[in-house]
PDB file of C-alpha atoms in Angstrom:
ATOM      1  CA  MET A   1      12.164  18.777  -9.867  1.00 49.00           C
ATOM      2  CA  THR A   2      13.988  21.170  -7.598  1.00 60.00           C
ATOM      3  CA  THR A   3      16.507  20.016  -5.032  1.00 63.00           C
ATOM      4  CA  ASP A   4      14.953  21.911  -2.127  1.00 72.00           C
ATOM      5  CA  GLY A   5      13.116  18.866  -0.762  1.00 81.00           C
ATOM      6  CA  PHE A   6       9.396  18.693  -0.232  1.00 89.00           C
ATOM      7  CA  THR A   7       6.846  21.115   1.073  1.00 93.00           C
ATOM      8  CA  THR A   8       4.028  19.639   3.175  1.00 96.00           C
ATOM      9  CA  CYS A   9       0.582  21.112   2.426  1.00 97.00           C
ATOM     10  CA  LEU A  10      -1.839  21.223   5.396  1.00 98.00           C
ATOM     11  CA  TRP A  11      -5.544  21.640   4.543  1.00 97.00           C
ATOM     12  CA  PHE A  12      -7.542  23.832   6.887  1.00 97.00           C
ATOM     13  CA  ASP A  13     -11.073  25.137   7.006  1.00 95.00           C
ATOM     14  CA  GLY A  14     -10.413  28.819   7.622  1.00 95.00           C
ATOM     15  CA  GLN A  15      -7.621  28.352  10.221  1.00 97.00           C
ATOM     16  CA  ALA A  16      -4.529  28.390   7.975  1.00 98.00           C
ATOM     17  CA  GLU A  17      -3.066  31.692   9.262  1.00 98.00           C
ATOM     18  CA  GLU A  18      -3.861  30.807  12.893  1.00 98.00           C
ATOM     19  CA  ALA A  19      -2.266  27.381  12.574  1.00 98.00           C
ATOM     20  CA  ALA A  20       0.837  28.745  10.816  1.00 98.00           C
ATOM     21  CA  ASN A  21       1.330  31.336  13.572  1.00 98.00           C
ATOM     22  CA  PHE A  22       0.864  28.603  16.203  1.00 98.00           C
ATOM     23  CA  TYR A  23       3.395  26.266  14.709  1.00 98.00           C
ATOM     24  CA  VAL A  24       5.915  29.063  14.232  1.00 98.00           C
ATOM     25  CA  SER A  25       5.497  29.950  17.978  1.00 97.00           C
ATOM     26  CA  VAL A  26       6.105  26.344  19.091  1.00 97.00           C
ATOM     27  CA  PHE A  27       9.245  25.429  17.137  1.00 97.00           C
ATOM     28  CA  LYS A  28      12.637  27.083  16.888  1.00 92.00           C
ATOM     29  CA  ASN A  29      14.046  27.913  13.426  1.00 93.00           C
ATOM     30  CA  SER A  30      10.573  28.935  12.214  1.00 97.00           C
ATOM     31  CA  ARG A  31       9.085  31.799  10.230  1.00 97.00           C
ATOM     32  CA  ILE A  32       6.079  32.953   8.308  1.00 98.00           C
ATOM     33  CA  GLY A  33       6.537  33.431   4.599  1.00 97.00           C
ATOM     34  CA  THR A  34       4.199  34.613   1.883  1.00 97.00           C
ATOM     35  CA  ILE A  35       0.475  34.981   2.689  1.00 98.00           C
ATOM     36  CA  LEU A  36      -1.737  34.735  -0.363  1.00 96.00           C
ATOM     37  CA  ARG A  37      -5.294  36.079  -0.131  1.00 95.00           C
ATOM     38  CA  TYR A  38      -8.360  35.197  -2.223  1.00 92.00           C
ATOM     39  CA  SER A  39      -9.177  37.679  -4.955  1.00 91.00           C
ATOM     40  CA  GLU A  40     -12.467  38.110  -6.824  1.00 89.00           C
ATOM     41  CA  VAL A  41     -11.529  34.973  -8.681  1.00 85.00           C
ATOM     42  CA  GLY A  42     -11.617  31.798  -6.614  1.00 76.00           C
ATOM     43  CA  HIS A  43     -13.714  29.940  -4.137  1.00 80.00           C
ATOM     44  CA  GLY A  44     -13.067  32.061  -1.058  1.00 82.00           C
ATOM     45  CA  GLU A  45     -14.233  35.421   0.203  1.00 89.00           C
ATOM     46  CA  PRO A  46     -12.085  38.088  -1.404  1.00 91.00           C
ATOM     47  CA  GLY A  47      -9.419  39.328   1.029  1.00 92.00           C
ATOM     48  CA  THR A  48      -9.430  36.219   3.232  1.00 93.00           C
ATOM     49  CA  VAL A  49      -6.371  33.992   3.496  1.00 96.00           C
ATOM     50  CA  LEU A  50      -5.981  31.342   0.819  1.00 96.00           C
ATOM     51  CA  THR A  51      -2.479  30.125   1.753  1.00 97.00           C
ATOM     52  CA  VAL A  52       0.323  30.762   4.188  1.00 98.00           C
ATOM     53  CA  GLU A  53       3.874  29.602   3.511  1.00 97.00           C
ATOM     54  CA  PHE A  54       5.831  28.889   6.700  1.00 98.00           C
ATOM     55  CA  GLU A  55       8.749  27.024   8.066  1.00 96.00           C
ATOM     56  CA  ALA A  56       8.595  25.112  11.376  1.00 96.00           C
ATOM     57  CA  ASN A  57      11.862  23.723  12.733  1.00 94.00           C
ATOM     58  CA  GLY A  58      13.389  24.277   9.306  1.00 91.00           C
ATOM     59  CA  GLN A  59      10.686  22.214   7.502  1.00 94.00           C
ATOM     60  CA  LYS A  60       8.651  23.882   4.731  1.00 95.00           C
ATOM     61  CA  PHE A  61       4.840  23.921   5.006  1.00 97.00           C
ATOM     62  CA  TYR A  62       1.996  25.396   3.073  1.00 95.00           C
ATOM     63  CA  ALA A  63      -1.239  26.036   4.980  1.00 98.00           C
ATOM     64  CA  LEU A  64      -4.257  26.100   2.702  1.00 97.00           C
ATOM     65  CA  ASN A  65      -7.716  27.262   3.557  1.00 95.00           C
ATOM     66  CA  GLY A  66      -9.384  24.719   1.343  1.00 93.00           C
ATOM     67  CA  GLY A  67     -12.748  24.315   3.128  1.00 92.00           C
ATOM     68  CA  PRO A  68     -14.515  21.668   5.198  1.00 94.00           C
ATOM     69  CA  GLN A  69     -14.159  18.724   2.725  1.00 95.00           C
ATOM     70  CA  PHE A  70     -11.089  17.125   4.349  1.00 95.00           C
ATOM     71  CA  LYS A  71     -10.057  16.521   7.972  1.00 94.00           C
ATOM     72  CA  PHE A  72      -6.761  15.366   9.452  1.00 95.00           C
ATOM     73  CA  ASN A  73      -6.400  11.854  10.869  1.00 93.00           C
ATOM     74  CA  GLU A  74      -3.746   9.694  12.413  1.00 92.00           C
ATOM     75  CA  ALA A  75      -2.741   8.128   9.049  1.00 94.00           C
ATOM     76  CA  ILE A  76      -0.304  11.037   8.744  1.00 95.00           C
ATOM     77  CA  SER A  77       1.655  12.405  11.672  1.00 96.00           C
ATOM     78  CA  PHE A  78       4.768  14.453  12.341  1.00 97.00           C
ATOM     79  CA  GLU A  79       7.420  13.080  14.650  1.00 97.00           C
ATOM     80  CA  VAL A  80       9.256  15.479  16.959  1.00 97.00           C
ATOM     81  CA  ARG A  81      12.436  13.738  18.036  1.00 97.00           C
ATOM     82  CA  CYS A  82      13.469  15.102  21.441  1.00 97.00           C
ATOM     83  CA  ASP A  83      16.859  15.104  23.156  1.00 97.00           C
ATOM     84  CA  ASP A  84      15.575  14.901  26.705  1.00 97.00           C
ATOM     85  CA  GLN A  85      12.547  14.972  29.003  1.00 98.00           C
ATOM     86  CA  ALA A  86      12.540  18.767  29.068  1.00 98.00           C
ATOM     87  CA  GLU A  87      11.956  18.821  25.321  1.00 97.00           C
ATOM     88  CA  VAL A  88       9.315  16.153  25.538  1.00 98.00           C
ATOM     89  CA  ASP A  89       7.483  18.161  28.173  1.00 98.00           C
ATOM     90  CA  HIS A  90       7.801  21.451  26.186  1.00 98.00           C
ATOM     91  CA  TYR A  91       6.412  20.029  22.939  1.00 98.00           C
ATOM     92  CA  TRP A  92       3.758  17.954  24.688  1.00 98.00           C
ATOM     93  CA  LYS A  93       2.457  20.961  26.546  1.00 98.00           C
ATOM     94  CA  ALA A  94       2.650  23.358  23.635  1.00 98.00           C
ATOM     95  CA  LEU A  95       0.983  21.034  21.151  1.00 98.00           C
ATOM     96  CA  THR A  96      -1.822  19.959  23.375  1.00 98.00           C
ATOM     97  CA  GLU A  97      -2.660  23.420  24.720  1.00 96.00           C
ATOM     98  CA  GLY A  98      -5.806  25.147  23.556  1.00 96.00           C
ATOM     99  CA  GLY A  99      -7.808  21.982  22.826  1.00 97.00           C
ATOM    100  CA  GLY A 100      -5.293  19.336  21.776  1.00 97.00           C
ATOM    101  CA  GLU A 101      -5.831  15.721  22.744  1.00 97.00           C
ATOM    102  CA  GLU A 102      -3.382  13.306  24.381  1.00 97.00           C
ATOM    103  CA  GLY A 103      -3.061   9.978  22.778  1.00 97.00           C
ATOM    104  CA  PRO A 104      -1.225   6.709  23.553  1.00 97.00           C
ATOM    105  CA  CYS A 105       2.503   5.993  23.183  1.00 97.00           C
ATOM    106  CA  GLY A 106       3.657   9.589  22.779  1.00 97.00           C
ATOM    107  CA  TRP A 107       1.046  10.515  20.161  1.00 98.00           C
ATOM    108  CA  LEU A 108      -1.199  13.584  20.373  1.00 98.00           C
ATOM    109  CA  LYS A 109      -3.451  15.764  18.247  1.00 98.00           C
ATOM    110  CA  ASP A 110      -3.025  19.497  18.366  1.00 98.00           C
ATOM    111  CA  ARG A 111      -6.049  21.848  18.459  1.00 97.00           C
ATOM    112  CA  PHE A 112      -6.232  21.781  14.673  1.00 97.00           C
ATOM    113  CA  GLY A 113      -6.442  17.955  14.553  1.00 97.00           C
ATOM    114  CA  VAL A 114      -2.890  17.396  13.275  1.00 98.00           C
ATOM    115  CA  SER A 115      -1.277  14.233  14.718  1.00 98.00           C
ATOM    116  CA  TRP A 116       2.189  14.409  16.297  1.00 98.00           C
ATOM    117  CA  GLN A 117       4.542  11.858  17.841  1.00 98.00           C
ATOM    118  CA  VAL A 118       6.595  13.432  20.606  1.00 98.00           C
ATOM    119  CA  THR A 119       9.448  10.883  20.771  1.00 98.00           C
ATOM    120  CA  PRO A 120      12.589  11.050  22.973  1.00 98.00           C
ATOM    121  CA  ALA A 121      15.644   9.802  21.018  1.00 97.00           C
ATOM    122  CA  ARG A 122      16.445   7.573  24.026  1.00 97.00           C
ATOM    123  CA  LEU A 123      13.217   5.586  23.490  1.00 97.00           C
ATOM    124  CA  VAL A 124      14.329   4.722  19.955  1.00 97.00           C
ATOM    125  CA  GLU A 125      17.689   3.620  21.316  1.00 97.00           C
ATOM    126  CA  MET A 126      16.094   1.410  23.986  1.00 98.00           C
ATOM    127  CA  ILE A 127      13.514  -0.343  21.827  1.00 97.00           C
ATOM    128  CA  SER A 128      16.089  -1.095  19.134  1.00 97.00           C
ATOM    129  CA  ASP A 129      18.627  -2.582  21.576  1.00 97.00           C
ATOM    130  CA  PRO A 130      19.927  -5.953  20.353  1.00 98.00           C
ATOM    131  CA  ASP A 131      19.213  -7.296  23.852  1.00 98.00           C
ATOM    132  CA  GLN A 132      15.565  -8.211  23.122  1.00 97.00           C
ATOM    133  CA  GLN A 133      14.641  -8.507  26.804  1.00 98.00           C
ATOM    134  CA  LYS A 134      15.691  -4.918  27.500  1.00 98.00           C
ATOM    135  CA  ALA A 135      14.012  -3.691  24.264  1.00 98.00           C
ATOM    136  CA  ASP A 136      10.786  -5.561  25.160  1.00 98.00           C
ATOM    137  CA  ARG A 137      10.689  -4.072  28.710  1.00 98.00           C
ATOM    138  CA  ALA A 138      11.082  -0.604  27.297  1.00 98.00           C
ATOM    139  CA  MET A 139       8.380  -1.238  24.687  1.00 98.00           C
ATOM    140  CA  GLN A 140       5.963  -2.603  27.317  1.00 98.00           C
ATOM    141  CA  ALA A 141       6.503   0.497  29.492  1.00 98.00           C
ATOM    142  CA  MET A 142       6.003   2.814  26.545  1.00 98.00           C
ATOM    143  CA  LEU A 143       2.730   1.119  25.549  1.00 97.00           C
ATOM    144  CA  LYS A 144       1.259   2.130  28.933  1.00 97.00           C
ATOM    145  CA  MET A 145       2.130   5.810  28.578  1.00 98.00           C
ATOM    146  CA  HIS A 146       0.552   8.824  26.987  1.00 98.00           C
ATOM    147  CA  LYS A 147       3.347  11.420  27.244  1.00 98.00           C
ATOM    148  CA  ILE A 148       6.646   9.523  27.311  1.00 98.00           C
ATOM    149  CA  ASP A 149       8.427   9.499  30.631  1.00 98.00           C
ATOM    150  CA  VAL A 150      12.101   8.834  29.991  1.00 98.00           C
ATOM    151  CA  ALA A 151      12.931   8.048  33.615  1.00 98.00           C
ATOM    152  CA  GLU A 152      10.257   5.383  33.752  1.00 98.00           C
ATOM    153  CA  LEU A 153      11.447   3.923  30.483  1.00 97.00           C
ATOM    154  CA  GLU A 154      14.991   3.733  31.852  1.00 97.00           C
ATOM    155  CA  LYS A 155      13.787   1.872  34.914  1.00 98.00           C
ATOM    156  CA  ALA A 156      11.854  -0.646  32.794  1.00 98.00           C
ATOM    157  CA  TYR A 157      14.811  -1.008  30.386  1.00 97.00           C
ATOM    158  CA  ALA A 158      17.107  -1.728  33.294  1.00 97.00           C
ATOM    159  CA  GLY A 159      14.687  -4.316  34.743  1.00 96.00           C
ATOM    160  CA  GLU A 160      13.832  -2.324  37.885  1.00 92.00           C
TER     161      GLU A 160
END
């Protein structure tokens, strides 16, 4: 096994190139790699995209146009750990635009059906505080949110 880590394969039904371009536009440190097209041999229309290799935020992905057999669901999600509210707002807006869906507790689905958790680092600090009352107040506040509001979490955490 190589030491380059893992590559995540995302299965699409004809949207692999569109999805790869979308993710590369949302995240810094991203790029499109090799695009492989179907030939006369294979299950797809010759010349159409079979796979797109890409990096998003330095993570390696492989977008595959495999057909309609499989759909994304919440059992697998990608967490975007954010430094501040501005980052939360940026990723929330970018990932929900064009048909994405907001979910509870910082979760969302993008327009391709991929699930994301847009998580401020501060939330993790608060809910893991050894002072269980503070942690519980932050957790209770988070459970009422869709997009995470760090200022509201801070108020709850402080007991305000």
